[in-house]
PDB file of C-alpha atoms in Angstrom:
ATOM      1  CA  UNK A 270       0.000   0.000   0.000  1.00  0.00           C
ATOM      2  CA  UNK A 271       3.111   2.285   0.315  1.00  0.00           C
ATOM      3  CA  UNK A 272       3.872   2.371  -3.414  1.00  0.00           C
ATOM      4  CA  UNK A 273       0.358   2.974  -4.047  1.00  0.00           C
ATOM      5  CA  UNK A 274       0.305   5.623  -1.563  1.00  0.00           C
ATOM      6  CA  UNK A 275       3.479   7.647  -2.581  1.00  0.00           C
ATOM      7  CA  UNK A 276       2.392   6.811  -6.672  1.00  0.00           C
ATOM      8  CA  UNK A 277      -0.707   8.891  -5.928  1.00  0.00           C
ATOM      9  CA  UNK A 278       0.694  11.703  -4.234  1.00  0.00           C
ATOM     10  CA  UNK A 279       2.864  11.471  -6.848  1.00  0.00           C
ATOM     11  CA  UNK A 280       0.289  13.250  -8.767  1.00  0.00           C
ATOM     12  CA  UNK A 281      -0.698  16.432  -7.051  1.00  0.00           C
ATOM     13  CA  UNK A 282       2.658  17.209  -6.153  1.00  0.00           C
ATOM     14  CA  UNK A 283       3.840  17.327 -10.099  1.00  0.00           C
ATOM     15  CA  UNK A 284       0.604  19.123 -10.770  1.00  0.00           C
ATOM     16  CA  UNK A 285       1.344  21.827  -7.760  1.00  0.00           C
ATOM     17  CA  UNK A 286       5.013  22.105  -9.176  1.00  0.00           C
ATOM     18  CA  UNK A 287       3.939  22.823 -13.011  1.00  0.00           C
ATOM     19  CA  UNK A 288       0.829  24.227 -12.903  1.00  0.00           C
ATOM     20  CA  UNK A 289       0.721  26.682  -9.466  1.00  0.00           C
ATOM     21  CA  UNK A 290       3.303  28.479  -7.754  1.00  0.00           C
ATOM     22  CA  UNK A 291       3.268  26.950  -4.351  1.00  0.00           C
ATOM     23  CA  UNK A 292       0.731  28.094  -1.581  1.00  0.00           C
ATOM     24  CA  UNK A 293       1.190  30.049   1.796  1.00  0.00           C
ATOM     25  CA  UNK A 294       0.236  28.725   5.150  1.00  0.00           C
ATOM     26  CA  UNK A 295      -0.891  30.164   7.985  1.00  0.00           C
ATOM     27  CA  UNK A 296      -1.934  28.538  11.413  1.00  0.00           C
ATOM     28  CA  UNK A 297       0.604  25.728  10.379  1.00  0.00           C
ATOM     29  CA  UNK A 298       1.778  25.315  14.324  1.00  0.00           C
ATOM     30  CA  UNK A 299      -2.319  23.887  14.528  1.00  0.00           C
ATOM     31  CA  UNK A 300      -1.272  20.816  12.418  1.00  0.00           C
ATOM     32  CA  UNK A 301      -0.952  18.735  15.664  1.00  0.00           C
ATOM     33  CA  UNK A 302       1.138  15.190  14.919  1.00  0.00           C
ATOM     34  CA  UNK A 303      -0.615  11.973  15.592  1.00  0.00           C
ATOM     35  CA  UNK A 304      -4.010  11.165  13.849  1.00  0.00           C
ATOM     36  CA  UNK A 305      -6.623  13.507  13.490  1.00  0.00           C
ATOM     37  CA  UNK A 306      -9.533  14.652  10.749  1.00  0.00           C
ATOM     38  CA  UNK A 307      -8.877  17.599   8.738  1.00  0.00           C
ATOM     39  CA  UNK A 308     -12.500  19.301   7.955  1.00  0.00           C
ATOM     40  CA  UNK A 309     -12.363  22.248   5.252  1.00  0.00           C
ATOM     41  CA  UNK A 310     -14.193  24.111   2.615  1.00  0.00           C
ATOM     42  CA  UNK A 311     -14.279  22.833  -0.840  1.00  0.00           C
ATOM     43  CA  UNK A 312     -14.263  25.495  -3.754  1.00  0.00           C
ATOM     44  CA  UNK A 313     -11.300  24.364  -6.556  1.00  0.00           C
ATOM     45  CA  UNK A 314     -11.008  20.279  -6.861  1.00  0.00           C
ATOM     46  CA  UNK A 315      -7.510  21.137  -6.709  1.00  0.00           C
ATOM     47  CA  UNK A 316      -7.852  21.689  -2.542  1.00  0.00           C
ATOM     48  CA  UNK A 317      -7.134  18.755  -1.551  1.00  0.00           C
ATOM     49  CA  UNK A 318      -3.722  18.223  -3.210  1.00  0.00           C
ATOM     50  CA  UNK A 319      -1.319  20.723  -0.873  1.00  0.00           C
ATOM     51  CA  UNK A 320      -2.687  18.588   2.503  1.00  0.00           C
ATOM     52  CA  UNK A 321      -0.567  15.577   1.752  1.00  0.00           C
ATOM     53  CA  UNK A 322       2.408  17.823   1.875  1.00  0.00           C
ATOM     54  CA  UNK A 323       1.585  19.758   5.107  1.00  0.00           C
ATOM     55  CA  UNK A 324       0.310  16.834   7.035  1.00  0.00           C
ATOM     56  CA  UNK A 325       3.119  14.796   8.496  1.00  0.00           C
ATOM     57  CA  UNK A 326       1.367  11.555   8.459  1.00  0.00           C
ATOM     58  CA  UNK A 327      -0.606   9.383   5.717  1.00  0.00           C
ATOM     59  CA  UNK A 328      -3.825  11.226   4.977  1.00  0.00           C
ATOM     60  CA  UNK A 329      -7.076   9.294   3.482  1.00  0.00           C
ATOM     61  CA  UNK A 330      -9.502  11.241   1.980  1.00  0.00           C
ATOM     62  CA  UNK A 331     -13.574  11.033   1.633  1.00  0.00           C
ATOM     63  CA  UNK A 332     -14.243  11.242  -1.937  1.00  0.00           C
ATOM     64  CA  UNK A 333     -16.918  10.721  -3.833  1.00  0.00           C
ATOM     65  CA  UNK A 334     -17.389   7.187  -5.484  1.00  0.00           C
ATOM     66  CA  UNK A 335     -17.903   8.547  -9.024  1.00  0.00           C
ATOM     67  CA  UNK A 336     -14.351   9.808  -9.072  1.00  0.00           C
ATOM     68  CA  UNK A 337     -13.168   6.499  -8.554  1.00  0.00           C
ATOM     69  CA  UNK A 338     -14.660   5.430 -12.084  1.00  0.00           C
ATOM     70  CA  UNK A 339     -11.866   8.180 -13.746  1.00  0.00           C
ATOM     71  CA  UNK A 340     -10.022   6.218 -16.188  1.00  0.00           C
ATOM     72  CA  UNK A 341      -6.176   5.465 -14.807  1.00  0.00           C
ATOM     73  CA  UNK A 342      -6.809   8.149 -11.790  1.00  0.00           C
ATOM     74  CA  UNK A 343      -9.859   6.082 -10.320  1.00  0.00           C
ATOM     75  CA  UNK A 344      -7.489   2.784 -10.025  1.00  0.00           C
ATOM     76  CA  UNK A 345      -5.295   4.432  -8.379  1.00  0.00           C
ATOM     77  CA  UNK A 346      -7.343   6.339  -5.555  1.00  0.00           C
ATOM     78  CA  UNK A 347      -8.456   2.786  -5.157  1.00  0.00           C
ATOM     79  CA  UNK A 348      -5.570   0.908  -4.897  1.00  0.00           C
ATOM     80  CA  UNK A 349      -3.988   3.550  -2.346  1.00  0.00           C
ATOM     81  CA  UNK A 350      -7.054   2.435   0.300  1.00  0.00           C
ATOM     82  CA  UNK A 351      -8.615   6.120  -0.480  1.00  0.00           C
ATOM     83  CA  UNK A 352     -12.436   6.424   0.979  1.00  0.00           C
ATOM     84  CA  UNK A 353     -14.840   6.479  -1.364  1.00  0.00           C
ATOM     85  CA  UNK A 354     -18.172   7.904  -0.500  1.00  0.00           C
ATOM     86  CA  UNK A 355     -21.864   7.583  -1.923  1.00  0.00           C
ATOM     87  CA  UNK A 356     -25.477   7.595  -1.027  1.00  0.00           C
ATOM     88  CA  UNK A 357     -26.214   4.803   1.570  1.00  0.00           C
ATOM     89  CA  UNK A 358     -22.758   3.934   2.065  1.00  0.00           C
ATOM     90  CA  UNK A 359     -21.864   6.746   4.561  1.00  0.00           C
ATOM     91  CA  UNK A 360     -21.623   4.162   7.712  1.00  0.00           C
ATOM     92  CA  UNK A 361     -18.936   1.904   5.846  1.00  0.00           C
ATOM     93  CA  UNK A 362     -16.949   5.096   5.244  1.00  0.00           C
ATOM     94  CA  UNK A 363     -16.928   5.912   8.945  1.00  0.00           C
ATOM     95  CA  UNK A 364     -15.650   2.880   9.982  1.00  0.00           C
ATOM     96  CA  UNK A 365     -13.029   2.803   7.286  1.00  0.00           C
ATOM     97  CA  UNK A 366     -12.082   6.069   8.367  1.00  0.00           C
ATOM     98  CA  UNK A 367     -11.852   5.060  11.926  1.00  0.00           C
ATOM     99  CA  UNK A 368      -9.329   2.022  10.690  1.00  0.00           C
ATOM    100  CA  UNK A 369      -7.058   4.697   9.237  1.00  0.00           C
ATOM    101  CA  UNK A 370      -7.101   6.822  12.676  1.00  0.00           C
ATOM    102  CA  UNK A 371      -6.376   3.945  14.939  1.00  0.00           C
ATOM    103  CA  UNK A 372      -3.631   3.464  12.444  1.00  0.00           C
ATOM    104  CA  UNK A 373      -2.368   6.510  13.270  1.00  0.00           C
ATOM    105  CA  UNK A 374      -3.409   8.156   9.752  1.00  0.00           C
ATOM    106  CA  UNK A 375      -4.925  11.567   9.093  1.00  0.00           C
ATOM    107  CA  UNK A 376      -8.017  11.716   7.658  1.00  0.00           C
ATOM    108  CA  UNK A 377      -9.775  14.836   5.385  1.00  0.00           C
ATOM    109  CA  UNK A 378     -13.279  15.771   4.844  1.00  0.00           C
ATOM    110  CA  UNK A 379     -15.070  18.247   2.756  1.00  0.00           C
ATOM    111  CA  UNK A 380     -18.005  18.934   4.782  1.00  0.00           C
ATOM    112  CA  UNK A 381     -20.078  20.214   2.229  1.00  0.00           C
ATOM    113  CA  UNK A 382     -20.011  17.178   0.399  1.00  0.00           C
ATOM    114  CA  UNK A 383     -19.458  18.922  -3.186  1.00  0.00           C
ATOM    115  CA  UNK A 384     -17.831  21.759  -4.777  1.00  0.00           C
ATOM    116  CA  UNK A 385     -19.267  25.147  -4.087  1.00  0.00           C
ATOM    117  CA  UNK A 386     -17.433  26.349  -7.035  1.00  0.00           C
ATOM    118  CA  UNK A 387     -16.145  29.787  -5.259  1.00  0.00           C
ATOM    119  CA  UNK A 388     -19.383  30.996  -4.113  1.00  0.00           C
ATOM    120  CA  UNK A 389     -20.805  30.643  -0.549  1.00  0.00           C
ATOM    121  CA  UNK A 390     -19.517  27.982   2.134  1.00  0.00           C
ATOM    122  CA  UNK A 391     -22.431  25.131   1.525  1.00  0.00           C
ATOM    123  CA  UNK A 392     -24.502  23.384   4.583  1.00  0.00           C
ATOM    124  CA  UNK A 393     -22.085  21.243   5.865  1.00  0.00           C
ATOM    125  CA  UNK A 394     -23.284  16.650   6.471  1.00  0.00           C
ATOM    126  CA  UNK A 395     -22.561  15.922   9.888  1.00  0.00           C
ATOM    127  CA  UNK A 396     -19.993  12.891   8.929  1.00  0.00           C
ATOM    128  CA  UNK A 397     -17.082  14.464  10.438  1.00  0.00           C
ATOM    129  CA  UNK A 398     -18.806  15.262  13.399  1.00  0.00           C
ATOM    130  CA  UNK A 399     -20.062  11.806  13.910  1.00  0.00           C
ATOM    131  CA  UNK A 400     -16.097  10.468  13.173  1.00  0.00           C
ATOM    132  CA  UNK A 401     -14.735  12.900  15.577  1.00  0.00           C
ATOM    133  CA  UNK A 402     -17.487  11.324  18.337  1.00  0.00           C
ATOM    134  CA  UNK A 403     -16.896   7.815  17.589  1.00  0.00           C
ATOM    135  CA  UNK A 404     -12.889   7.596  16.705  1.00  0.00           C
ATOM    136  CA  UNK A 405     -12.025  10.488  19.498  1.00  0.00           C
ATOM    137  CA  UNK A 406      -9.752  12.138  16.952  1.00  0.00           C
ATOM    138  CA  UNK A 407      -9.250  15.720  17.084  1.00  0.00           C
ATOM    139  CA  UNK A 408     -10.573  17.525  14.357  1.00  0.00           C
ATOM    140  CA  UNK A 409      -8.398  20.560  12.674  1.00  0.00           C
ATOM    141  CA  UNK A 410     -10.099  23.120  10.783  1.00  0.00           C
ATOM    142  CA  UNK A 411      -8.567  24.646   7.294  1.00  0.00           C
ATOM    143  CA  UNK A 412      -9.903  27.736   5.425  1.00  0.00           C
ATOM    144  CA  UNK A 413      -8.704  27.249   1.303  1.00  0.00           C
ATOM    145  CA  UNK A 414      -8.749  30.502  -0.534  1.00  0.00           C
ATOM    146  CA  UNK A 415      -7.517  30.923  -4.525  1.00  0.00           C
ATOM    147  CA  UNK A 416      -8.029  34.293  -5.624  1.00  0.00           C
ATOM    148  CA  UNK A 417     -10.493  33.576  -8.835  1.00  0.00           C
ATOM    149  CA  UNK A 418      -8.078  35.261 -11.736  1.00  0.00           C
ATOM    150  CA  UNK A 419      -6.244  31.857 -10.986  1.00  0.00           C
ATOM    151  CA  UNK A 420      -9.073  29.045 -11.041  1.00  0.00           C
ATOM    152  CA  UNK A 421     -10.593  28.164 -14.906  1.00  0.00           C
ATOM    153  CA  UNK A 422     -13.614  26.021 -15.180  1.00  0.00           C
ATOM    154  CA  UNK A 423     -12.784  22.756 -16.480  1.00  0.00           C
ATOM    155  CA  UNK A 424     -15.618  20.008 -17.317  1.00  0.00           C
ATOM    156  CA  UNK A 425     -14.907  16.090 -17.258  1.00  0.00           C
ATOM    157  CA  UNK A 426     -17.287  13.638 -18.993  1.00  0.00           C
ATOM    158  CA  UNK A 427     -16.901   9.857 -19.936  1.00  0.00           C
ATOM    159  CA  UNK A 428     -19.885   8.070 -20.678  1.00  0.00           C
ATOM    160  CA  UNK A 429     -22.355   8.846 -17.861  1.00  0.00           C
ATOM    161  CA  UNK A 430     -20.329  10.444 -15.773  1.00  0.00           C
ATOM    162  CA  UNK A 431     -19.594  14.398 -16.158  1.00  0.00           C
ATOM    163  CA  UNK A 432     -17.876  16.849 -13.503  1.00  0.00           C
ATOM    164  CA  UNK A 433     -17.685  20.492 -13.768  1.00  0.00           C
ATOM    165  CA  UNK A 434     -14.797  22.358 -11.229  1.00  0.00           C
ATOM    166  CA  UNK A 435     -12.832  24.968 -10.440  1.00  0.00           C
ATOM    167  CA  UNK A 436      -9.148  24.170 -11.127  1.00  0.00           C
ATOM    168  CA  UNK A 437      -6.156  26.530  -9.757  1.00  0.00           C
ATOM    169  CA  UNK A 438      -3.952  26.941 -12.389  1.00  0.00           C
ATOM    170  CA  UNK A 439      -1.284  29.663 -11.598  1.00  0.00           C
ATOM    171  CA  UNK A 440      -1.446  31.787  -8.639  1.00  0.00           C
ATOM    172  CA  UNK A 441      -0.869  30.686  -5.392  1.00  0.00           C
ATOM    173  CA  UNK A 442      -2.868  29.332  -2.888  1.00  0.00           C
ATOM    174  CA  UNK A 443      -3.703  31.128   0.603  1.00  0.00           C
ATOM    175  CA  UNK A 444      -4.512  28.052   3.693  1.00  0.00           C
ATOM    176  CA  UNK A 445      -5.388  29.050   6.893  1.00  0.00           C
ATOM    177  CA  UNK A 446      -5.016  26.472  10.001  1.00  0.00           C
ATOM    178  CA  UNK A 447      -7.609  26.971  12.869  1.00  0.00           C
ATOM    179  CA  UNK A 448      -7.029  25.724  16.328  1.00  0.00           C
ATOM    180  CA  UNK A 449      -7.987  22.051  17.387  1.00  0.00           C
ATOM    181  CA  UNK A 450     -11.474  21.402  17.556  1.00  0.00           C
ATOM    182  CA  UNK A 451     -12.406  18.411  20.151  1.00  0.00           C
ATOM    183  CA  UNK A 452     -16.333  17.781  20.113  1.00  0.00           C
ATOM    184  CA  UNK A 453     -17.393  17.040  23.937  1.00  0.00           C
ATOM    185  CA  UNK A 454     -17.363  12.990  23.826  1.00  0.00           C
ATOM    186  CA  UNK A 455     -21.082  11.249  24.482  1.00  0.00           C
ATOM    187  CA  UNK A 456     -22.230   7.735  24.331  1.00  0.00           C
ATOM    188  CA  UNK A 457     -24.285   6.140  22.209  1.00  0.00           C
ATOM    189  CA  UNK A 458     -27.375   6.783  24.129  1.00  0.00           C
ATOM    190  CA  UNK A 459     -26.517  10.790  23.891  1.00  0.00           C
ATOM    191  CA  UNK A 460     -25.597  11.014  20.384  1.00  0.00           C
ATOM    192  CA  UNK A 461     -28.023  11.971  17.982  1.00  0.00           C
ATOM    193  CA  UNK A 462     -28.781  14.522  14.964  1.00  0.00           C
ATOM    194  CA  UNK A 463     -29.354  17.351  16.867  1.00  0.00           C
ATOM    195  CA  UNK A 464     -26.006  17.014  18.712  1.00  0.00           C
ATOM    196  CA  UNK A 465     -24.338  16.092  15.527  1.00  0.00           C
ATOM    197  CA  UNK A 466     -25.839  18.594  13.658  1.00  0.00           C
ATOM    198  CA  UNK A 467     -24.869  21.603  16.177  1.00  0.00           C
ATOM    199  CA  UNK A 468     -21.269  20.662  16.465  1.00  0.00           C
ATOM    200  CA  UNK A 469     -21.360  20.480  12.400  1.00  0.00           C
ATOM    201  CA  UNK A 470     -22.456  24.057  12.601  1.00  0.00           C
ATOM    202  CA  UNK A 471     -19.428  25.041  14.938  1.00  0.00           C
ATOM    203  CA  UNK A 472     -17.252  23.621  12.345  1.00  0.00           C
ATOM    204  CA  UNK A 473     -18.507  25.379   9.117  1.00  0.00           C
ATOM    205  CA  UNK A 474     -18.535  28.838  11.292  1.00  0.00           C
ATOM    206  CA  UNK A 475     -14.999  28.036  12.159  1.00  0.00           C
ATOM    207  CA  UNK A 476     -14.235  27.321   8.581  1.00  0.00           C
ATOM    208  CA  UNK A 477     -15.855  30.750   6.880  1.00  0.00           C
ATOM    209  CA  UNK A 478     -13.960  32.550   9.542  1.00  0.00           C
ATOM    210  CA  UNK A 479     -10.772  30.731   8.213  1.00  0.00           C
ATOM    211  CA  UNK A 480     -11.742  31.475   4.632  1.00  0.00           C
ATOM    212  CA  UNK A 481     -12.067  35.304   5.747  1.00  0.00           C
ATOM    213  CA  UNK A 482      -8.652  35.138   6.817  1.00  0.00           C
ATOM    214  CA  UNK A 483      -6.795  33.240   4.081  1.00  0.00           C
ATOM    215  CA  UNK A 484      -8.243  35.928   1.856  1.00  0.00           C
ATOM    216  CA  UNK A 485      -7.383  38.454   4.029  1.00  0.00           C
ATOM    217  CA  UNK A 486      -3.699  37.258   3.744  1.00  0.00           C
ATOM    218  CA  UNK A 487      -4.110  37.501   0.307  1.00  0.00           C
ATOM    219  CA  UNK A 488      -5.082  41.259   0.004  1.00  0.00           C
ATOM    220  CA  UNK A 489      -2.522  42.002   2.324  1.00  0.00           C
ATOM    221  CA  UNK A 490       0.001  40.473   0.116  1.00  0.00           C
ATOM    222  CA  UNK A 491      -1.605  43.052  -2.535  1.00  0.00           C
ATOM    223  CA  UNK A 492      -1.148  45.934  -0.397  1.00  0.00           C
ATOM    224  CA  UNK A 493       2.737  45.285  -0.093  1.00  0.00           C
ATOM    225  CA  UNK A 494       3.218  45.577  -4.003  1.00  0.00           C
TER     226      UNK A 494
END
């Protein structure tokens, strides 16, 4: 699973080094070590691709089951143990996810389940609310923010399947790191939807608040020119 592993991350990194020119972090110290679940906005589909080089452990990521069915890119998501995710399925992705963290893995979600394509931060599912409660694992909050002269609109179709995205290409990209999140702990019993569902709501505030600030490096980085 190591070649696998390495193979795929293989792919974002030569993307990031041809294609973008690097990203700036902030918040970085709030990348605890040991296993934890990295929530954070989703606007470009190229997000995810700077974690894997800012995380210091292995991280799995919660991605939608049609992108496994991409030609060449698909077998490889699925051959590196990634977690794919789909209607009716979301119970077997928890407890794969929970494998990885007692592994001592990182795992990442997109809360909002879906691109929101630049616009605003989308209702957040409560999945990584409910994997915080049942694995323990600290959750770290990350604000992505690409300023839009450097995102183009690419669209992906093959046979049934068609995706539309944001892609960076050029630019950099601004991250912001909030502090740990750690969801109060309740048994079985105690957990429910409304619980879930308010400590999802925690997390997406904390995200638009990081979002605010990654683009708030950004125009400060404008102000110095």
């Amino acid at each position: 699973m190591d070649f696998w592993y390495e193979l795929t991350k293989g792919i974002p990194w030569l993307y990031t080094k041809i294609l973008v020119r690097g990203f700036n972090i902030h918040g970085k110290e709030n990348l605890i070590s040991g296993p934890k679940i990295i929530v954070a906005n989703h606007p470009n589909a190229t997000d995810g691709f700077y974690l894997p080089f800012i995380v210091q452990e292995r991280v799995y990521f919660f991605i939608q089951e049609t992108v496994f069915r991409v030609p060449f890119f698909g077998s490889l998501l699925r051959l590196s143990d990634q977690i794919p995710v789909s209607a009716g399925n979301g119970r077997r992705a928890i407890k794969q996810a929970c494998e990885k963290l007692s592994q001592g893995h990182s795992v990442a979600i997109f809360p909002e389940g879906r691109l929101n394509h630049g616009g605003e931060i989308l209702r957040g599912g409560i999945g990584a609310a409910l994997l915080a409660q049942e694995s323990g694992a600290p959750l770290v909050p990350v604000g992505f923010y690409v300023p839009d002269q450097f995102v183009r609109i690419i669209n992906l179709k093959r046979e049934s399947w068609v995706s539309s995205g944001r892609w960076q290409l050029g630019g950099r990209c601004y991250i912001q790191v909030g502090k740990v999140l750690k969801p109060e702990s309740v048994n079985n019993e105690e957990r429910n939807y409304r619980n879930l569902r308010e400590v999802t709501e925690d997390i997406m505030e904390t995200i638009r608040s990081l979002v605010r600030l990654a683009e708030e490096s950004f125009n400060k980085g404008l102000e110095k020119l």
